[in-house]
Protein backbone atom coordinates (compact mmCIF):
# COMPACT_ATOMS: atom_id res chain seq x y z
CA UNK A 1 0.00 0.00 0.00
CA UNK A 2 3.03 2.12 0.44
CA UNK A 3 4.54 1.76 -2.71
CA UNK A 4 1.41 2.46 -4.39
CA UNK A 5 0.73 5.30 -2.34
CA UNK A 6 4.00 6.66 -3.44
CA UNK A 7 3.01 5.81 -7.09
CA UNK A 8 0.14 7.61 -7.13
CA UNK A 9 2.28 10.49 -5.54
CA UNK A 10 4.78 10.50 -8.59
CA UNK A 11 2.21 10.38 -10.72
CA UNK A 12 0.76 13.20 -9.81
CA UNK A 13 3.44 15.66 -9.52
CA UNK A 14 4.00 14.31 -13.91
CA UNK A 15 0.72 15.55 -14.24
CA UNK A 16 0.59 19.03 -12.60
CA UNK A 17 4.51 19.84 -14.40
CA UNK A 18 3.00 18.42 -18.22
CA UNK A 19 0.00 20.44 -17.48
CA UNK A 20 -0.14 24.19 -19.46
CA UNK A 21 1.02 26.96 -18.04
CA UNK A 22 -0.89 29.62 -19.67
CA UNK A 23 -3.29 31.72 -17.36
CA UNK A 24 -7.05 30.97 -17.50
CA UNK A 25 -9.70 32.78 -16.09
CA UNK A 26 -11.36 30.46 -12.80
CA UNK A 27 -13.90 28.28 -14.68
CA UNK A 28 -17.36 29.03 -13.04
CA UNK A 29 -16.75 32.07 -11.62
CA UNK A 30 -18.26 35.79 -13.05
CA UNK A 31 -15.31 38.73 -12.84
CA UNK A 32 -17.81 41.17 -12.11
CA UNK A 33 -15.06 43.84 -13.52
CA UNK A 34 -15.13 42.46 -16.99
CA UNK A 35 -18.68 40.94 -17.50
CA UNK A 36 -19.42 37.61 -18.62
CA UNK A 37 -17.72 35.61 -21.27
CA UNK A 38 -19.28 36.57 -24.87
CA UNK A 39 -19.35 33.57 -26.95
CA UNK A 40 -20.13 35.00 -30.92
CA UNK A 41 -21.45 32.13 -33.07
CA UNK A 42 -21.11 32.02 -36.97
CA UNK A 43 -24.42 32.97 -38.28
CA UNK A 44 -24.63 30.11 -41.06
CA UNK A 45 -24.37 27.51 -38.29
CA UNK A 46 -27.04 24.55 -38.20
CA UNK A 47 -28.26 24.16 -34.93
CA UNK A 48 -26.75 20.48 -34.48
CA UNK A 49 -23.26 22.77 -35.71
CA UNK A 50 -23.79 25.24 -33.29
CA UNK A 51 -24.07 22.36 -30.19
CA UNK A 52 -21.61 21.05 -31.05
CA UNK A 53 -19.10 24.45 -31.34
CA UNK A 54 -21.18 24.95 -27.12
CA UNK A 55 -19.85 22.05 -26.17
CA UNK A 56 -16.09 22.65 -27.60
CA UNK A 57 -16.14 25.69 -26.04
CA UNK A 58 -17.56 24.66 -22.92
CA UNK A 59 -20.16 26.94 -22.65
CA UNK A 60 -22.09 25.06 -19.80
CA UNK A 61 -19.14 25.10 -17.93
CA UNK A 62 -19.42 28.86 -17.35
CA UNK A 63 -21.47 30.81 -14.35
CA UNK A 64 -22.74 32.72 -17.13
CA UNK A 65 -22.32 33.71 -20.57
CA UNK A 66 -23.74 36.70 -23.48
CA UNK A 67 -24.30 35.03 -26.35
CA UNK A 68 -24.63 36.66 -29.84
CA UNK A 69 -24.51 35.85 -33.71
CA UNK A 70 -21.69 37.19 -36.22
CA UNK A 71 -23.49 37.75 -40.13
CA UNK A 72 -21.96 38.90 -42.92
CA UNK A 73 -23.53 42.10 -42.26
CA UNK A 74 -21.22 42.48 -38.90
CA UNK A 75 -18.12 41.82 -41.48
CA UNK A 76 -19.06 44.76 -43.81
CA UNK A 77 -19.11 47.11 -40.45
CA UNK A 78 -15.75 45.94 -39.38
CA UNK A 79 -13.80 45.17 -42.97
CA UNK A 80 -14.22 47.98 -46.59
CA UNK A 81 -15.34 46.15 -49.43
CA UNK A 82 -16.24 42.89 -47.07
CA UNK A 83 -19.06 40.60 -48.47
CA UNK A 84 -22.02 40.59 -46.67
CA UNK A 85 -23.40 37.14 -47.91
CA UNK A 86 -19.84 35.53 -46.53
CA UNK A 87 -20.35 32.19 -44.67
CA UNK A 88 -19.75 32.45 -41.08
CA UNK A 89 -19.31 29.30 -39.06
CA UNK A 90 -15.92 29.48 -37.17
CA UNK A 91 -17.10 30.58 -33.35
CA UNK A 92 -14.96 32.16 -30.81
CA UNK A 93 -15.43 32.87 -26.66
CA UNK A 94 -13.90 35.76 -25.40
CA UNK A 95 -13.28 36.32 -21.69
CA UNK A 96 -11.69 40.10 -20.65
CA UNK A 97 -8.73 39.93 -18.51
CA UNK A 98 -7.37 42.65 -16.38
CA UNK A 99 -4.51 45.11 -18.03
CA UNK A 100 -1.29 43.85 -18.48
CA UNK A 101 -2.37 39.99 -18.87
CA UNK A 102 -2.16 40.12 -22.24
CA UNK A 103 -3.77 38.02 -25.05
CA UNK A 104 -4.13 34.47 -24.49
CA UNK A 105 -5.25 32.67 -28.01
CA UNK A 106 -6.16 28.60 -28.60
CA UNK A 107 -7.68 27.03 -31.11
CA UNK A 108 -10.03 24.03 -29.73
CA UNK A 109 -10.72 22.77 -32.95
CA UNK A 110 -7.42 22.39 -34.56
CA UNK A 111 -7.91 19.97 -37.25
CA UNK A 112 -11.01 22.01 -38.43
CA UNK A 113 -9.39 25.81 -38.68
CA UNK A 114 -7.06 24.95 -41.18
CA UNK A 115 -5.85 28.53 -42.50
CA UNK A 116 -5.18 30.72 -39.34
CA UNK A 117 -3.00 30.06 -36.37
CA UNK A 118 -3.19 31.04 -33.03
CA UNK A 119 -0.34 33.53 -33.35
CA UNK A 120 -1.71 35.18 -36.85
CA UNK A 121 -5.19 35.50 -34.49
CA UNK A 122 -3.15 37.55 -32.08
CA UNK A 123 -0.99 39.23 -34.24
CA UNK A 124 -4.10 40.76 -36.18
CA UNK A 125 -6.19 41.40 -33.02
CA UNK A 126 -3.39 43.40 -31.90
CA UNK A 127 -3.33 45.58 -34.96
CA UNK A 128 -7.01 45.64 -34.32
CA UNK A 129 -6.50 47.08 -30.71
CA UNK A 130 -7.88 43.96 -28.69
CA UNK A 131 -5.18 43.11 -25.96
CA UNK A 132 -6.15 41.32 -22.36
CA UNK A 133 -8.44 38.56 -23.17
CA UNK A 134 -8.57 35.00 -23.34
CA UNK A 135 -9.79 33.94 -26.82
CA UNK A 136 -11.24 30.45 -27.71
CA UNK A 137 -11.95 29.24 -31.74
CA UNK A 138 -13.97 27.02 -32.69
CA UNK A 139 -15.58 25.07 -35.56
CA UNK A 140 -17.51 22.08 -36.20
CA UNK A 141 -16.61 21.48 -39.39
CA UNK A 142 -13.22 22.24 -41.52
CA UNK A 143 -13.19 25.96 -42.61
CA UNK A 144 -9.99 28.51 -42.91
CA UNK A 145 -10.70 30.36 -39.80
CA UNK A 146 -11.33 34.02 -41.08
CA UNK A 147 -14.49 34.91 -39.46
CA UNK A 148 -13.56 34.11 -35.99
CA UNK A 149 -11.96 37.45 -36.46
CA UNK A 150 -15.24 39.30 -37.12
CA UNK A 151 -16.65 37.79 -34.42
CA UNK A 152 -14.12 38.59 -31.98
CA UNK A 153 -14.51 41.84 -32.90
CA UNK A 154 -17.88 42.00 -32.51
CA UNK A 155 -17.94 40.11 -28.79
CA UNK A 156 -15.24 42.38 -28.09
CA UNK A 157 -17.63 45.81 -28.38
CA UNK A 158 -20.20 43.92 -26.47
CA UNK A 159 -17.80 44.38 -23.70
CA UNK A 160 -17.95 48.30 -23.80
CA UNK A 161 -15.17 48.83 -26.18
CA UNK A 162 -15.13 50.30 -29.43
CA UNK A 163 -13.00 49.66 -31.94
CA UNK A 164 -11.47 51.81 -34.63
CA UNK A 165 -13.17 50.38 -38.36
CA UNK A 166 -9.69 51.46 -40.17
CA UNK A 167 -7.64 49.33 -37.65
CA UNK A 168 -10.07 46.50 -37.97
CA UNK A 169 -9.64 46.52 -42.06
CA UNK A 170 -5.84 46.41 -42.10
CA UNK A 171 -6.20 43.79 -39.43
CA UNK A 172 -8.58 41.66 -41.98
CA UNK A 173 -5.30 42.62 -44.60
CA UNK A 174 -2.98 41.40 -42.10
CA UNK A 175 -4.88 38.27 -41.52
CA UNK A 176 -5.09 37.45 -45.33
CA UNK A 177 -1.89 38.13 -45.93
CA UNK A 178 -0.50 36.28 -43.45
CA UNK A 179 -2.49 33.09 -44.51
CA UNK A 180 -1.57 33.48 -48.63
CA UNK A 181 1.99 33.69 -47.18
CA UNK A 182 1.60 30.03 -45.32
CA UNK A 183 -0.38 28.97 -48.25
CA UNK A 184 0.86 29.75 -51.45
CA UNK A 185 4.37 30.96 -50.99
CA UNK A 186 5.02 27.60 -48.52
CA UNK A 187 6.24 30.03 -45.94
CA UNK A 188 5.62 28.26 -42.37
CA UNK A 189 2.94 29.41 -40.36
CA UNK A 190 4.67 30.00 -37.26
CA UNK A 191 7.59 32.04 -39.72
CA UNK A 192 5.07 34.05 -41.20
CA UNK A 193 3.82 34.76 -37.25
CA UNK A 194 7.40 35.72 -36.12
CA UNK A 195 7.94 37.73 -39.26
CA UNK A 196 4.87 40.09 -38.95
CA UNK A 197 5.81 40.28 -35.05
CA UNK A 198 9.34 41.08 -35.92
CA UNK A 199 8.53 44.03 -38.21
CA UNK A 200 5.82 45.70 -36.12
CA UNK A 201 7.73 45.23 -33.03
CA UNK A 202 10.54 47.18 -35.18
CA UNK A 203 8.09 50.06 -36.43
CA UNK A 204 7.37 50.22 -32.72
CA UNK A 205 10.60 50.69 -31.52
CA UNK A 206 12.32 52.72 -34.50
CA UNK A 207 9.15 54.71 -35.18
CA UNK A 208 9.40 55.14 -38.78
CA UNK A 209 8.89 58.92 -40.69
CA UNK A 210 8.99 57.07 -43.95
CA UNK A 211 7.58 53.99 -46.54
CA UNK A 212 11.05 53.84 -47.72
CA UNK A 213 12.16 53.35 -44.23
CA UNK A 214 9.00 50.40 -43.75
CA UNK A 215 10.60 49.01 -46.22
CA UNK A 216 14.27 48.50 -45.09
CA UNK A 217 12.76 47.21 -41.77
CA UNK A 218 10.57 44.62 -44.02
CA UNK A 219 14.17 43.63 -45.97
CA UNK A 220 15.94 43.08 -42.79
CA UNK A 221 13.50 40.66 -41.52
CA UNK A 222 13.41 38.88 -44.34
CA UNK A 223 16.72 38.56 -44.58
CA UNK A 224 17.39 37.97 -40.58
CA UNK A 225 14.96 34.87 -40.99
CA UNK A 226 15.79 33.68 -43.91
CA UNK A 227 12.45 34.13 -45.67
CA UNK A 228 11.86 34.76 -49.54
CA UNK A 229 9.10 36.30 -51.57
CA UNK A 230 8.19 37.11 -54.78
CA UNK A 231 8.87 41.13 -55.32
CA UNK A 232 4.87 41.10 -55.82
CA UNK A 233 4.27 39.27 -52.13
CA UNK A 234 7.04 41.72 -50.96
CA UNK A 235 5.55 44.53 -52.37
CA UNK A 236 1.98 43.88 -50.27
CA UNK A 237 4.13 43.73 -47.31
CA UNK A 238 5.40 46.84 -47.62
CA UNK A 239 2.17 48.04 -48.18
CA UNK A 240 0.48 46.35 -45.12
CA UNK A 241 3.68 47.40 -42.64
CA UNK A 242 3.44 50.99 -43.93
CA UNK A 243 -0.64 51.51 -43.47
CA UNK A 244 0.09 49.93 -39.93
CA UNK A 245 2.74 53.15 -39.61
CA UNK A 246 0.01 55.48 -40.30
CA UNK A 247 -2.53 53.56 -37.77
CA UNK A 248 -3.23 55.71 -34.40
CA UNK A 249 -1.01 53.29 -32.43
CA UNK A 250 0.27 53.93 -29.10
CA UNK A 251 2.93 51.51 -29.97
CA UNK A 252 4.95 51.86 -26.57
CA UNK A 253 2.40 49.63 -25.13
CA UNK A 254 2.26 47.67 -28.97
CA UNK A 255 5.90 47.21 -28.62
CA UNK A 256 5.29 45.58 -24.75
CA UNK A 257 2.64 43.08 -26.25
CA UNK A 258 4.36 42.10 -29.29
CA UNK A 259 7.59 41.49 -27.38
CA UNK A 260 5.48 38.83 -24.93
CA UNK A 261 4.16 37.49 -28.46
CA UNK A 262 7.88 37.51 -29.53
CA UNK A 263 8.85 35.55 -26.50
CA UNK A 264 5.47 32.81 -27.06
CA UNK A 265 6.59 32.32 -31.31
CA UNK A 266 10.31 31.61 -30.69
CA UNK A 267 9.45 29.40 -27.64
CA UNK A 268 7.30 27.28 -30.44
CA UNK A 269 9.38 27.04 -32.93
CA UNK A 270 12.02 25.88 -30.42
CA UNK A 271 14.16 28.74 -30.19
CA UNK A 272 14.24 28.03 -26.06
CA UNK A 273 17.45 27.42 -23.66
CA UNK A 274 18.82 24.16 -24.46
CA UNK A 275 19.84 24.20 -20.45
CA UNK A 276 16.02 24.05 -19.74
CA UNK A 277 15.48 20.68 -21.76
CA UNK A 278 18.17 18.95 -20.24
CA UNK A 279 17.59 19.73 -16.81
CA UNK A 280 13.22 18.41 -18.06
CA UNK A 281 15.60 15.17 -19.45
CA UNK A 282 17.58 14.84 -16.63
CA UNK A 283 14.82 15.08 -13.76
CA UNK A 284 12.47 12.66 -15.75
CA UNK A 285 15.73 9.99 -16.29
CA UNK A 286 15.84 9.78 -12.44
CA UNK A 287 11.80 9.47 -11.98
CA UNK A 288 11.80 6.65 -14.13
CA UNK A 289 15.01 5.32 -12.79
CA UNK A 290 12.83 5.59 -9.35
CA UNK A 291 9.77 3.71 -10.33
CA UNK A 292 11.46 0.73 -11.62
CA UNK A 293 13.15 0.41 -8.63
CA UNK A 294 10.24 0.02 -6.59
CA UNK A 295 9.51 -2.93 -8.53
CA UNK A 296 12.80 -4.83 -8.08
């Protein structure tokens, strides 16, 4: 009974170090500060499609939620020259978090938002002026991921907030581009994420007068991570980088939230301390050097 005991012990302590780190608000609790969670569902939904994106979500899991609809008459509001008979199905929850917490993005449908990543979410709600949330996706069936975005946006102005329309289009831009990057010029997701992090958190810091100077910023990038693109894909970057210039940014406190966003991309893609994984190896050698030895 010992031994087990002592099993069960172990097996524990694997559990709480493999489970995520990131910061979630206290399931079943309301933060009377912030409001309830809004959880925006795709208008084009069935309602067998839409039960299913509750219970991904975990919608009866929460004290409370505000629940709304995203059309494609909310995308013309939010993006110029949108189309308002656009298909909306991918769903998002959004729960405010207090200043300084930052943006906390995940997917809970992986295999079926198979366009946008977490980090081109977060880079183009940024741009968009969301910051301190969780955000959950969603979809019950395989679709690129675009109109989570809208719907963010929308759930986000339920909250009280109100969004600037011009920041919201070159956000829509951003998010394009950033998925015809992964797609058609084979760039890697998480590259293209670090990329568009990189420059902004340059514009941020160097502050810009000029498009020629965008531009230098965009060709040290590309050439810092090793990235090609047709002049034509280059071209649209330039163009994106330098409307984001002209955006009314306070972009000392950009520059603090793309660094943390920085920090998550590289961590990823594996840029971390090899000292940290050895010292992971090394303490999970000896566990299971431990555990046999209770049975010899």
């Amino acid at each position: 009974m010992k031994r087990f005991l002592s099993m069960i012990t172990v097996l524990l302590l694997v559990i709480g170090i493999a489970s995520p780190l990131t910061a979630q608000a206290e399931d079943g609790v309301v933060d009377e500060r912030f409001g309830v969670p809004i959880v925006v569902y795709g208008a084009d939904l069935s309602e067998t499609e839409k039960e299913s994106v509750k219970k991904s979500l975990n919608v009866a899991e929460e004290a409370e939620v505000e629940e709304i609809m995203v059309s494609g008459s909310d995308l013309v509001k939010y993006i110029k020259d949108g189309n308002d008979k656009a298909r909306m199905y991918s769903s998002a929850k959004i729960t405010r978090q207090e200043a300084g917490k930052g943006l906390v993005i995940s997917i809970v449908t992986e295999d079926n938002i198979t366009q946008v990543t977490s980090e081109m979410y977060a880079n183009a709600m940024l741009t968009a002026g969301i910051e301190d949330a969780i955000v959950e996706v969603a979809a019950p069936k395989k679709v690129t991921g675009h109109s989570a975005l809208v719907g963010i946006y929308k759930a986000y102005e339920v909250t009280g907030e109100t969004l600037d329309t011009e920041r919201t289009d070159v956000a829509n831009d951003e998010l394009n581009l950033a998925t015809k990057f992964s797609k058609e010029a084979g760039v890697d997701s998480d590259k293209v994420s670090e990329l568009l992090t990189e420059i902004k958190k340059q514009i941020a810091e160097k502050n810009p007068a000029t498009k020629e100077e965008v531009e230098k910023i965009v060709t040290e990038q590309l050439s810092k991570l090793n990235i090609e693109l047709s002049e034509a894909d280059r071209q649209l970057l330039i163009d994106l980088m330098d409307r984001i210039r002209n955006l009314d940014i306070d972009f000392n406190k950009f520059s603090e939230q793309l660094s943390d966003m920085t920090a998550t991309i590289k961590e990823k893609i594996g840029e971390i301390d090899p000292g940290f994984w050895e010292s992971v190896k090394e303490f999970f050698a000896k566990l299971f050097e431990s555990i046999q030895s209770w049975f010899k």
